[in-house]
Coordinates of N, CA and C in Angstrom, one line a residue:
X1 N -56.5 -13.4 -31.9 CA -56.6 -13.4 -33.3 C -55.7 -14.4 -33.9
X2 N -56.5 -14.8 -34.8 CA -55.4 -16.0 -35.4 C -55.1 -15.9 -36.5
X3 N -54.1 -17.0 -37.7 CA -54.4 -16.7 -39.1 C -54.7 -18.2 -39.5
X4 N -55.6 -18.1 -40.2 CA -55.8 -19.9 -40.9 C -55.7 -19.7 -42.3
X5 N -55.8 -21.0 -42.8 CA -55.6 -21.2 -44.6 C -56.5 -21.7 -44.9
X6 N -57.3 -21.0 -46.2 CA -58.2 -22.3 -46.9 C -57.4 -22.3 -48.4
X7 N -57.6 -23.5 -49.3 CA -56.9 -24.0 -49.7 C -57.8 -24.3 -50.8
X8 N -58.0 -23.7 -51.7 CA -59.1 -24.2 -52.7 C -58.4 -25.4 -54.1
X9 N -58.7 -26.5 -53.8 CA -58.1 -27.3 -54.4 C -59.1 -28.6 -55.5
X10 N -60.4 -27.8 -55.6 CA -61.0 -28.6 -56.4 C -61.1 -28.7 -58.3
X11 N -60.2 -27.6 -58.5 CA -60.8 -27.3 -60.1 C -59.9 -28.9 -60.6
X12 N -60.4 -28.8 -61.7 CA -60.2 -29.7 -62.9 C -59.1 -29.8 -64.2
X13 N -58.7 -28.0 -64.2 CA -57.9 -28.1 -65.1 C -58.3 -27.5 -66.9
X14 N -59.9 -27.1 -66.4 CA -60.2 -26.7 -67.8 C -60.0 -25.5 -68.5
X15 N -59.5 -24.5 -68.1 CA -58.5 -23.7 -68.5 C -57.1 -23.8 -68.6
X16 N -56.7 -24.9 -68.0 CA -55.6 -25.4 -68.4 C -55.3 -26.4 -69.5
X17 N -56.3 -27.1 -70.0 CA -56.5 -28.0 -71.0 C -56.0 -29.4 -70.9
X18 N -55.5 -29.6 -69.5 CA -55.1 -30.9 -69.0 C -56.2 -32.0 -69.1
X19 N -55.8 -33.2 -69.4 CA -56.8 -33.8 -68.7 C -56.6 -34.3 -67.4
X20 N -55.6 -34.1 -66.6 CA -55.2 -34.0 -65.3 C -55.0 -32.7 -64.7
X21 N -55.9 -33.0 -63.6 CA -56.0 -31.2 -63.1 C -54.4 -30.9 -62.4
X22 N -54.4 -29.3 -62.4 CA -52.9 -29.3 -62.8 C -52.1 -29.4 -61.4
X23 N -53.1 -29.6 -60.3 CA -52.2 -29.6 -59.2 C -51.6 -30.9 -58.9
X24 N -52.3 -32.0 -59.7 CA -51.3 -33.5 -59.5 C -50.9 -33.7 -60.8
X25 N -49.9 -32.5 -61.8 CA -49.0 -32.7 -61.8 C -47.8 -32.8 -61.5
X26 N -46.7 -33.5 -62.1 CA -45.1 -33.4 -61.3 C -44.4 -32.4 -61.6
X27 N -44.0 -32.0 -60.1 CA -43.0 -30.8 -60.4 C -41.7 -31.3 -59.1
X28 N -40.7 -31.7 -59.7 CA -39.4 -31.8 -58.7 C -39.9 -32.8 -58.3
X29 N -39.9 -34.1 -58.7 CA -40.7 -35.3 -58.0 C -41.7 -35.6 -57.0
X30 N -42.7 -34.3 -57.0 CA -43.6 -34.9 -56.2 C -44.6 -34.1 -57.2
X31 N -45.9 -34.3 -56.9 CA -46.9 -33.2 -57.3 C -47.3 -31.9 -56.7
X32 N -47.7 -31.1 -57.8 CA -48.1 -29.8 -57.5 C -48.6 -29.4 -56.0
X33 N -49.6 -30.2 -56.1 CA -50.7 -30.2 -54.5 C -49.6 -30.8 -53.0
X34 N -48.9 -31.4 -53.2 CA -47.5 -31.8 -52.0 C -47.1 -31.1 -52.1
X35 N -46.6 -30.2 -52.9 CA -45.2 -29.1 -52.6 C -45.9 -27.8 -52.0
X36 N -47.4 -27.9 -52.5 CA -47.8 -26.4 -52.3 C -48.4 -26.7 -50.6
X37 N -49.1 -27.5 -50.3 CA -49.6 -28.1 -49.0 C -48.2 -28.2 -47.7
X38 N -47.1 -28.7 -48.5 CA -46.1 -29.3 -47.1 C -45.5 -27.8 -47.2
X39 N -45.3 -27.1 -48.3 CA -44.8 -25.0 -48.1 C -46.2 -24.8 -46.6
X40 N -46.6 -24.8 -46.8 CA -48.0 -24.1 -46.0 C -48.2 -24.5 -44.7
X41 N -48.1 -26.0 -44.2 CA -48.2 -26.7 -43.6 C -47.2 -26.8 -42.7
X42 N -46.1 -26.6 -43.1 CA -44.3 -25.6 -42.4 C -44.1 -24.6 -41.9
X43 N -45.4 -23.8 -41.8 CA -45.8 -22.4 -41.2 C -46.3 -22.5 -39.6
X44 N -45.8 -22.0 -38.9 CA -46.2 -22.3 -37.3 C -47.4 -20.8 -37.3
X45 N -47.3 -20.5 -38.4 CA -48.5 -19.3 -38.1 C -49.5 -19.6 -38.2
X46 N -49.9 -20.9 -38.9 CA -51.1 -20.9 -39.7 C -51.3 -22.0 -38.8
X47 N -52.8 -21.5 -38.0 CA -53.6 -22.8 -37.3 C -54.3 -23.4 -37.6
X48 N -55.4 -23.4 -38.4 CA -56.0 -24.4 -39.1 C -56.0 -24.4 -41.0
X49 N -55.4 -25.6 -41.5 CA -55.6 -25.3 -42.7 C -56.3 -26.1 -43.7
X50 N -57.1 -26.0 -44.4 CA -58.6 -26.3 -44.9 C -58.2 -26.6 -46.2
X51 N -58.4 -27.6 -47.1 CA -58.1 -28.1 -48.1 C -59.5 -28.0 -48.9
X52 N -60.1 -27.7 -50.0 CA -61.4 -28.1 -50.2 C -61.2 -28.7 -51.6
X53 N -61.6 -29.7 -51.9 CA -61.3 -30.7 -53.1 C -62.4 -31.3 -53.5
X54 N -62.6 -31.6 -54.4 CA -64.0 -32.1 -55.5 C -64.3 -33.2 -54.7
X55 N -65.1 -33.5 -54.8 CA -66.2 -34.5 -54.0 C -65.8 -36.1 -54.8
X56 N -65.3 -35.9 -55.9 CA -64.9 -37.4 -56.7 C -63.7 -37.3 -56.2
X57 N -62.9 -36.7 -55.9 CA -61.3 -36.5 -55.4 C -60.9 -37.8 -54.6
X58 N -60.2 -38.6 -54.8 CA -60.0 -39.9 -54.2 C -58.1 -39.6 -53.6
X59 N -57.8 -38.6 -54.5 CA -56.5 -39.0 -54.7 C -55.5 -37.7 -53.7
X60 N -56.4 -37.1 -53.2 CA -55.7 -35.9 -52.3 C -55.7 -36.2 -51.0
X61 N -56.2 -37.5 -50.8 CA -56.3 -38.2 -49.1 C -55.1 -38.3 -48.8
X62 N -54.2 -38.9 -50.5 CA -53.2 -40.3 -49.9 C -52.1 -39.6 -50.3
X63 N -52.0 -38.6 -50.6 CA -50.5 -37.7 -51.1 C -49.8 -38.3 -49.8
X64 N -48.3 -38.1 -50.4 CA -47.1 -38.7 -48.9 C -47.1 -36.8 -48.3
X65 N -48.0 -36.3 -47.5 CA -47.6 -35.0 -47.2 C -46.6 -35.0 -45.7
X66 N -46.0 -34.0 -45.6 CA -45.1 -33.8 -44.7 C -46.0 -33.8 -43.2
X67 N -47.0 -33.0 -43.0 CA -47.8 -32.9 -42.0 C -49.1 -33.4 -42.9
X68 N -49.4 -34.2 -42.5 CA -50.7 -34.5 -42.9 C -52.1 -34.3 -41.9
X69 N -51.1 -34.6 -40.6 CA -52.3 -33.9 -39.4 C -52.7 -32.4 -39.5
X70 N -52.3 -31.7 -40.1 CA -52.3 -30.1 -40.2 C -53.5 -30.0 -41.3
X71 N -54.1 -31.2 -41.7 CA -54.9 -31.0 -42.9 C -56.0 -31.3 -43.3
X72 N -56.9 -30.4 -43.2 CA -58.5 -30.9 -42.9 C -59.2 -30.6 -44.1
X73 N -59.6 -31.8 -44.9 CA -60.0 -31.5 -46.2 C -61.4 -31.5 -45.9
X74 N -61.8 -30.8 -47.2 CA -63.7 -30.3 -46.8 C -63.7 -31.1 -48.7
X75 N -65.2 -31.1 -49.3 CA -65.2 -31.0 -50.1 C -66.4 -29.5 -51.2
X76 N -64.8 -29.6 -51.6 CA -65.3 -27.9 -52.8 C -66.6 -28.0 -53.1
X77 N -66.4 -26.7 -54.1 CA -67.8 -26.8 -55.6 C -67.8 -26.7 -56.5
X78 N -68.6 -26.4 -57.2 CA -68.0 -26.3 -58.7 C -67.4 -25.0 -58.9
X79 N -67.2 -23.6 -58.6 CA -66.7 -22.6 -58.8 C -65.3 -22.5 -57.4
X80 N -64.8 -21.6 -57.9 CA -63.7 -21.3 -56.8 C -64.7 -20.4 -55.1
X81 N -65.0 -20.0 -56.0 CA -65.9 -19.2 -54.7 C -67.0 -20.2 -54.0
X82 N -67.5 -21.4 -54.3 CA -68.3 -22.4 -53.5 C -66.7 -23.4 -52.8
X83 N -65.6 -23.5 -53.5 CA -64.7 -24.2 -52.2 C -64.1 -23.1 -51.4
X84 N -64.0 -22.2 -51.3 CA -63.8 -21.0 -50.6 C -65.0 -20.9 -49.4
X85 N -65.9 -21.0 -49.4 CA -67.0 -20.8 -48.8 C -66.6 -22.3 -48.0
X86 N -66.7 -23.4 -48.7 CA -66.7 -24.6 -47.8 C -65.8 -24.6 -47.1
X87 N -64.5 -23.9 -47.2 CA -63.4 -23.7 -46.1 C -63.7 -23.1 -45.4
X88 N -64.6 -21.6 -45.5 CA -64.9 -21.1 -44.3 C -65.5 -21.4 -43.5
X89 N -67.0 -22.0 -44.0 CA -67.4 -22.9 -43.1 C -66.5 -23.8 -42.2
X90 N -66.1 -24.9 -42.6 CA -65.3 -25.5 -42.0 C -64.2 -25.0 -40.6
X91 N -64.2 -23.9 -41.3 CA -62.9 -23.0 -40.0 C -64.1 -22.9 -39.2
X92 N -65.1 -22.1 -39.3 CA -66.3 -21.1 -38.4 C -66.2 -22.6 -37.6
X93 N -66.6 -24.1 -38.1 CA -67.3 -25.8 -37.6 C -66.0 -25.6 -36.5
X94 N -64.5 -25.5 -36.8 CA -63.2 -25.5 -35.9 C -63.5 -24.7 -34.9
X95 N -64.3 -24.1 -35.1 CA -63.4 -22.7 -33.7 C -63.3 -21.3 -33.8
X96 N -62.8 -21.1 -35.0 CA -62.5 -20.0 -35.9 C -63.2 -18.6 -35.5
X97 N -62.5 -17.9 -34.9 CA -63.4 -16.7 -34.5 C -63.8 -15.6 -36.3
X98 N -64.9 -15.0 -35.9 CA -65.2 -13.9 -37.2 C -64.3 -12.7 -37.5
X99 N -63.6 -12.8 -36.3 CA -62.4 -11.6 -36.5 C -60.9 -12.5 -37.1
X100 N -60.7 -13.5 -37.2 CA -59.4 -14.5 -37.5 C -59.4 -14.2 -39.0
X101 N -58.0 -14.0 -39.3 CA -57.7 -14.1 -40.7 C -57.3 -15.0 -41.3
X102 N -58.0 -15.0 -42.6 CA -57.9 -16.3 -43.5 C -57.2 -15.8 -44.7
X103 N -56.1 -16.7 -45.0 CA -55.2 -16.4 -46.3 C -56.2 -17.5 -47.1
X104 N -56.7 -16.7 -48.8 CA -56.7 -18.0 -49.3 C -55.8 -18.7 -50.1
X105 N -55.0 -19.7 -50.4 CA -54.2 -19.8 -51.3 C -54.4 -20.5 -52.4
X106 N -53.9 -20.3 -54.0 CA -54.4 -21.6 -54.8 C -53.2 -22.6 -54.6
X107 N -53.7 -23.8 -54.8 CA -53.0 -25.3 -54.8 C -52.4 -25.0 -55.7
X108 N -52.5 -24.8 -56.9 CA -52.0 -25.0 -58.3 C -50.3 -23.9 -58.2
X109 N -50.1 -22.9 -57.0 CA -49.1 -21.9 -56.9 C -48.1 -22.4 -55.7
X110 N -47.6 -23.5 -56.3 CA -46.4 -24.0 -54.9 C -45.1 -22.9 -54.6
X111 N -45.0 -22.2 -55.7 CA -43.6 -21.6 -55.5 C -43.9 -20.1 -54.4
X112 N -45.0 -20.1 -53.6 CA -45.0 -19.3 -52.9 C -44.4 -19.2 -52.2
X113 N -43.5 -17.8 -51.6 CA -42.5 -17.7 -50.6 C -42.8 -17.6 -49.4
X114 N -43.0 -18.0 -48.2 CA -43.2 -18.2 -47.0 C -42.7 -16.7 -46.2
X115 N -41.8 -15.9 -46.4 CA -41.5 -15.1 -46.0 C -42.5 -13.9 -47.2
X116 N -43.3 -13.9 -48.1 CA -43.9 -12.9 -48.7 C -45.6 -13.3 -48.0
X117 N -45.7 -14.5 -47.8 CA -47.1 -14.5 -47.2 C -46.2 -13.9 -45.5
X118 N -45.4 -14.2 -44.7 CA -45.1 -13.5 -43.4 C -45.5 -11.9 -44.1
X119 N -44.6 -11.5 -44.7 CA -44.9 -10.3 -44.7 C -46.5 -9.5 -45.1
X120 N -46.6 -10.2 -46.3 CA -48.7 -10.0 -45.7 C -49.2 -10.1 -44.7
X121 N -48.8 -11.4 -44.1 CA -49.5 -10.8 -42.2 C -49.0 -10.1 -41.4
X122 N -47.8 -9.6 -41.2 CA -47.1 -8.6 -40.6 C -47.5 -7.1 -41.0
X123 N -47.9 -7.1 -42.1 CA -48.2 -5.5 -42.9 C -49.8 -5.4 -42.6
X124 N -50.2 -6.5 -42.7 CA -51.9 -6.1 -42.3 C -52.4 -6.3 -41.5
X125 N -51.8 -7.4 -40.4 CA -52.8 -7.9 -39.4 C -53.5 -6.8 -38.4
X126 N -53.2 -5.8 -38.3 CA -53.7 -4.6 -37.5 C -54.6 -3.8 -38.9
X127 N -55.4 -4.5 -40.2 CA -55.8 -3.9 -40.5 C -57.4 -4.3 -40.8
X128 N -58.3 -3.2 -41.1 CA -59.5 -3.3 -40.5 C -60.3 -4.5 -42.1
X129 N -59.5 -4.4 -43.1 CA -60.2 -5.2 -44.2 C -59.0 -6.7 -44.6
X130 N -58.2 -5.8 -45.0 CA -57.1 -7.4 -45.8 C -56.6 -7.1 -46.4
X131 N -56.1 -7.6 -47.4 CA -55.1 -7.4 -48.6 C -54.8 -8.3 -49.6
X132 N -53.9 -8.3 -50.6 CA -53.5 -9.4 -51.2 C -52.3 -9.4 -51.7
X133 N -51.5 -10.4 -52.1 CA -50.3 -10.3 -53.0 C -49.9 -10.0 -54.3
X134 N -49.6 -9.0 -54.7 CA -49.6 -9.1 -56.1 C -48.2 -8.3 -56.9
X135 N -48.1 -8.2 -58.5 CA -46.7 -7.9 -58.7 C -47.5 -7.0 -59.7
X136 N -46.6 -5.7 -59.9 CA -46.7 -5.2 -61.5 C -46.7 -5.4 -62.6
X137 N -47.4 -4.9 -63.6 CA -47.6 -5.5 -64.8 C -46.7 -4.9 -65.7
X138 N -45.7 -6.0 -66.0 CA -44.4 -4.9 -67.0 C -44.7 -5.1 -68.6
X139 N -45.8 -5.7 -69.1 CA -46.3 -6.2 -70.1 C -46.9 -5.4 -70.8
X140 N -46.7 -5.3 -72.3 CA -47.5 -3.7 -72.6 C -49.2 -5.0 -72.7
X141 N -50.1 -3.8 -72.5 CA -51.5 -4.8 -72.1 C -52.4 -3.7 -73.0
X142 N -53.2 -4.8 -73.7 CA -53.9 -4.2 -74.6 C -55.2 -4.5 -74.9
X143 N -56.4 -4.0 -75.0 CA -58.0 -3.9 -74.5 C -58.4 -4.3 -76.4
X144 N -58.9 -5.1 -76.2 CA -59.3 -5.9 -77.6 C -60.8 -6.1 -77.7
X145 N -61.6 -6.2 -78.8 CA -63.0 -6.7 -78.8 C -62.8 -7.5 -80.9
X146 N -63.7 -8.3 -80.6 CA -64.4 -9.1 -81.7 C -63.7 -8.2 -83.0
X147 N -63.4 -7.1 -83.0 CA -62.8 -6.4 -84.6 C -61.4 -6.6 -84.2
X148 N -61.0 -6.3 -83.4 CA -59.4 -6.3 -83.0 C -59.1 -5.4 -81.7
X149 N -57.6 -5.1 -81.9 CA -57.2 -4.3 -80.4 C -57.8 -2.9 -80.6
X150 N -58.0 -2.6 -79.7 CA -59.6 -1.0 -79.6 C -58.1 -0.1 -78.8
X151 N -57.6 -0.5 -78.0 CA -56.8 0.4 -77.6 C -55.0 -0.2 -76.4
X152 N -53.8 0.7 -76.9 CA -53.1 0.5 -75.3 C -53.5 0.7 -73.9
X153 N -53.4 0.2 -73.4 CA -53.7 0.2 -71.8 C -52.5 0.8 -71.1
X154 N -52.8 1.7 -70.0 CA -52.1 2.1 -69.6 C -51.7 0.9 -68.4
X155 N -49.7 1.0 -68.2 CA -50.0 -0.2 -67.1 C -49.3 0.4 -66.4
X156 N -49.4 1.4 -65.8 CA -49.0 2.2 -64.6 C -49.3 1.5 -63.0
X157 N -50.7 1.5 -63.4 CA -51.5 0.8 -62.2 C -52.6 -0.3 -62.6
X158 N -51.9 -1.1 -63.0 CA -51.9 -2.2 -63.1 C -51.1 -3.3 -62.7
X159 N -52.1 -4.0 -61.8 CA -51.6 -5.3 -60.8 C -51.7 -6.7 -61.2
X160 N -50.8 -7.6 -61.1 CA -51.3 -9.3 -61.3 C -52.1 -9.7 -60.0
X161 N -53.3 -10.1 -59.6 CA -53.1 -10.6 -58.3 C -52.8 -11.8 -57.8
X162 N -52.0 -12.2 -56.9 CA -51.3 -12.7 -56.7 C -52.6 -13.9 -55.2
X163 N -51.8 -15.0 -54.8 CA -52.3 -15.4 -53.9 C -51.3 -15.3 -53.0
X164 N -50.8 -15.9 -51.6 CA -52.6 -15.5 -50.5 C -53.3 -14.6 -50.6
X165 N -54.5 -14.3 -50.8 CA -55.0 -13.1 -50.1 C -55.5 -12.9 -49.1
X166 N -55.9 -12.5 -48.1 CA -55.9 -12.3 -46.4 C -57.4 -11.2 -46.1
X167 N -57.7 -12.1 -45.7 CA -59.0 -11.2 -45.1 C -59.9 -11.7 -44.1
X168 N -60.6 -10.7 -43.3 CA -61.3 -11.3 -42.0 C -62.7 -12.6 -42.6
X169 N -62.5 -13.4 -41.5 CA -62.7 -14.5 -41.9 C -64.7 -14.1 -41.9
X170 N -65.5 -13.4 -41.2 CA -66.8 -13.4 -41.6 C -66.9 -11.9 -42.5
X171 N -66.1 -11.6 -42.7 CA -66.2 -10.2 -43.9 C -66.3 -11.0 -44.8
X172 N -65.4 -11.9 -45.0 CA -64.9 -13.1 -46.5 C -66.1 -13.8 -46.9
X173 N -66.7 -14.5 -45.5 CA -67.9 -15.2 -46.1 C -69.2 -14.2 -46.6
X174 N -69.2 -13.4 -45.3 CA -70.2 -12.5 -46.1 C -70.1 -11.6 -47.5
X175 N -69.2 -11.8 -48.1 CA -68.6 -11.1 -49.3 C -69.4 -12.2 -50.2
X176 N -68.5 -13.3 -50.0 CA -68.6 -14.4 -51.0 C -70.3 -14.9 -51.2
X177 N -71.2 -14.9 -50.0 CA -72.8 -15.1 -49.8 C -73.1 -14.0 -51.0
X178 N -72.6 -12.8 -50.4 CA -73.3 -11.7 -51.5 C -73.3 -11.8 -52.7
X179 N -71.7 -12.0 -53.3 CA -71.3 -12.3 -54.7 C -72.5 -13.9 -54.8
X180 N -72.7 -14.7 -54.3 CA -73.4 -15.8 -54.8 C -74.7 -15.3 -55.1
X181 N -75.0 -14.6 -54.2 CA -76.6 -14.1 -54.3 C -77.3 -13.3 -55.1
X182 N -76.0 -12.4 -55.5 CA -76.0 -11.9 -56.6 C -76.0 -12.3 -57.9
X183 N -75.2 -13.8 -58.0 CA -75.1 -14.5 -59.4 C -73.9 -14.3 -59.8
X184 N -72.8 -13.3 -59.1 CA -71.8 -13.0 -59.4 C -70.7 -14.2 -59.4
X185 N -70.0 -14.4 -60.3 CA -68.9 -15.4 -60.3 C -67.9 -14.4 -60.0
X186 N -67.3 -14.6 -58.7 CA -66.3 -13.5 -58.7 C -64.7 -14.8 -58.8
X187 N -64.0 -14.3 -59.0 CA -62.7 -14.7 -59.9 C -61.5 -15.3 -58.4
X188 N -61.4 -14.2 -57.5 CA -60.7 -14.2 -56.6 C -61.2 -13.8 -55.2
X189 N -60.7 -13.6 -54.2 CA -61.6 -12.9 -52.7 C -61.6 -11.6 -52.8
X190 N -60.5 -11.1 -52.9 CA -60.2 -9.6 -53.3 C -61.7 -8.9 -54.4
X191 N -61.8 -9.5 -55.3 CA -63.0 -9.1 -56.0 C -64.2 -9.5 -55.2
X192 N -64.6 -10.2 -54.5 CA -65.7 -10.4 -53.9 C -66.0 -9.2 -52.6
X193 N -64.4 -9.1 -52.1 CA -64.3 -7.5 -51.2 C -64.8 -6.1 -51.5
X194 N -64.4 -6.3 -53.0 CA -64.3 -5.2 -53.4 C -66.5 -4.8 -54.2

């Protein structure tokens, strides 16, 4: 059993309102996409790791990355869940057994801690589906429609979800096939699981 990374790194930034997608912006003198790739890429757990980037993407070849041999870029699609998919392909094209776990992580979240993704694979690798990372919601949260706020939300059990999330690598794809087939735009893997 192994663990690999896919790496969804194609959006644009339109929910962000950039007109530079936000992972080549600067953060601590390098860009988003170098700090979050050479964190990842610094991991001796992770065996193959899958980059998937827009097909016009010229500019994620030539980043100065730390390991750049550790880095096999595919090209994405237009939703998160079509460069998700092209990474798993890509792993299955590597070698990738159906039982190997795949973290997926976003580009756009460099400040992930290396020891909180260890402890996701430590806590689940003996487990029969996956998991994800996430934190509590200390925010009072509130359910709104077109007239205004309809009601408080209870945020007892309520989660942010967080990236990596970890899951068997042909459960993932067959998740993600289904949400496609269905028409479903699912948001994250975790929703596609579920």
């Amino acid at each position: 059993m192994a663990f690999h990374a896919v790496i969804p790194a194609a959006g644009v930034g339109k929910r962000f309102g950039s007109s530079l997608p936000k992972q080549y912006l600067a953060l601590a003198g390098s860009c988003i996409q170098t700090h979050t790739l050479d964190r990842l890429s610094a991991m001796p757990e992770l065996s193959l790791l899958v980059v998937a980037v827009s097909a016009e993407d010229t500019q994620a070849y030539d980043l100065p990355y730390a390991q750049p041999q550790r880095l096999q870029f595919v090209h994405g699609g237009c939703e998160r869940m079509d460069s998700v998919l092209a990474g798993l392909n890509a792993l299955q094209t590597q070698g990738a057994a159906p039982s190997d776990w795949v973290l997926v992580h976003d580009v756009a979240r460099p400040l992930v801690r290396p020891a909180d993704i260890r402890k996701l694979m430590s806590v689940l690798q003996e487990d029969a589906v996956g998991g994800i990372l996430a934190s509590p919601v200390r925010d009072t949260m509130k359910r709104g429609s077109t007239q205004g706020i309809v009601a408080t939300v209870d945020r007892e059990q309520l989660w942010h979800a967080l990236t990596p999330q970890m899951f068997r690598l042909d459960a993932l794809r067959q998740a993600l096939v289904a949400a496609k087939s269905d028409a479903a735009n699912v948001t994250d893997e975790a929703s596609a699981m579920e």
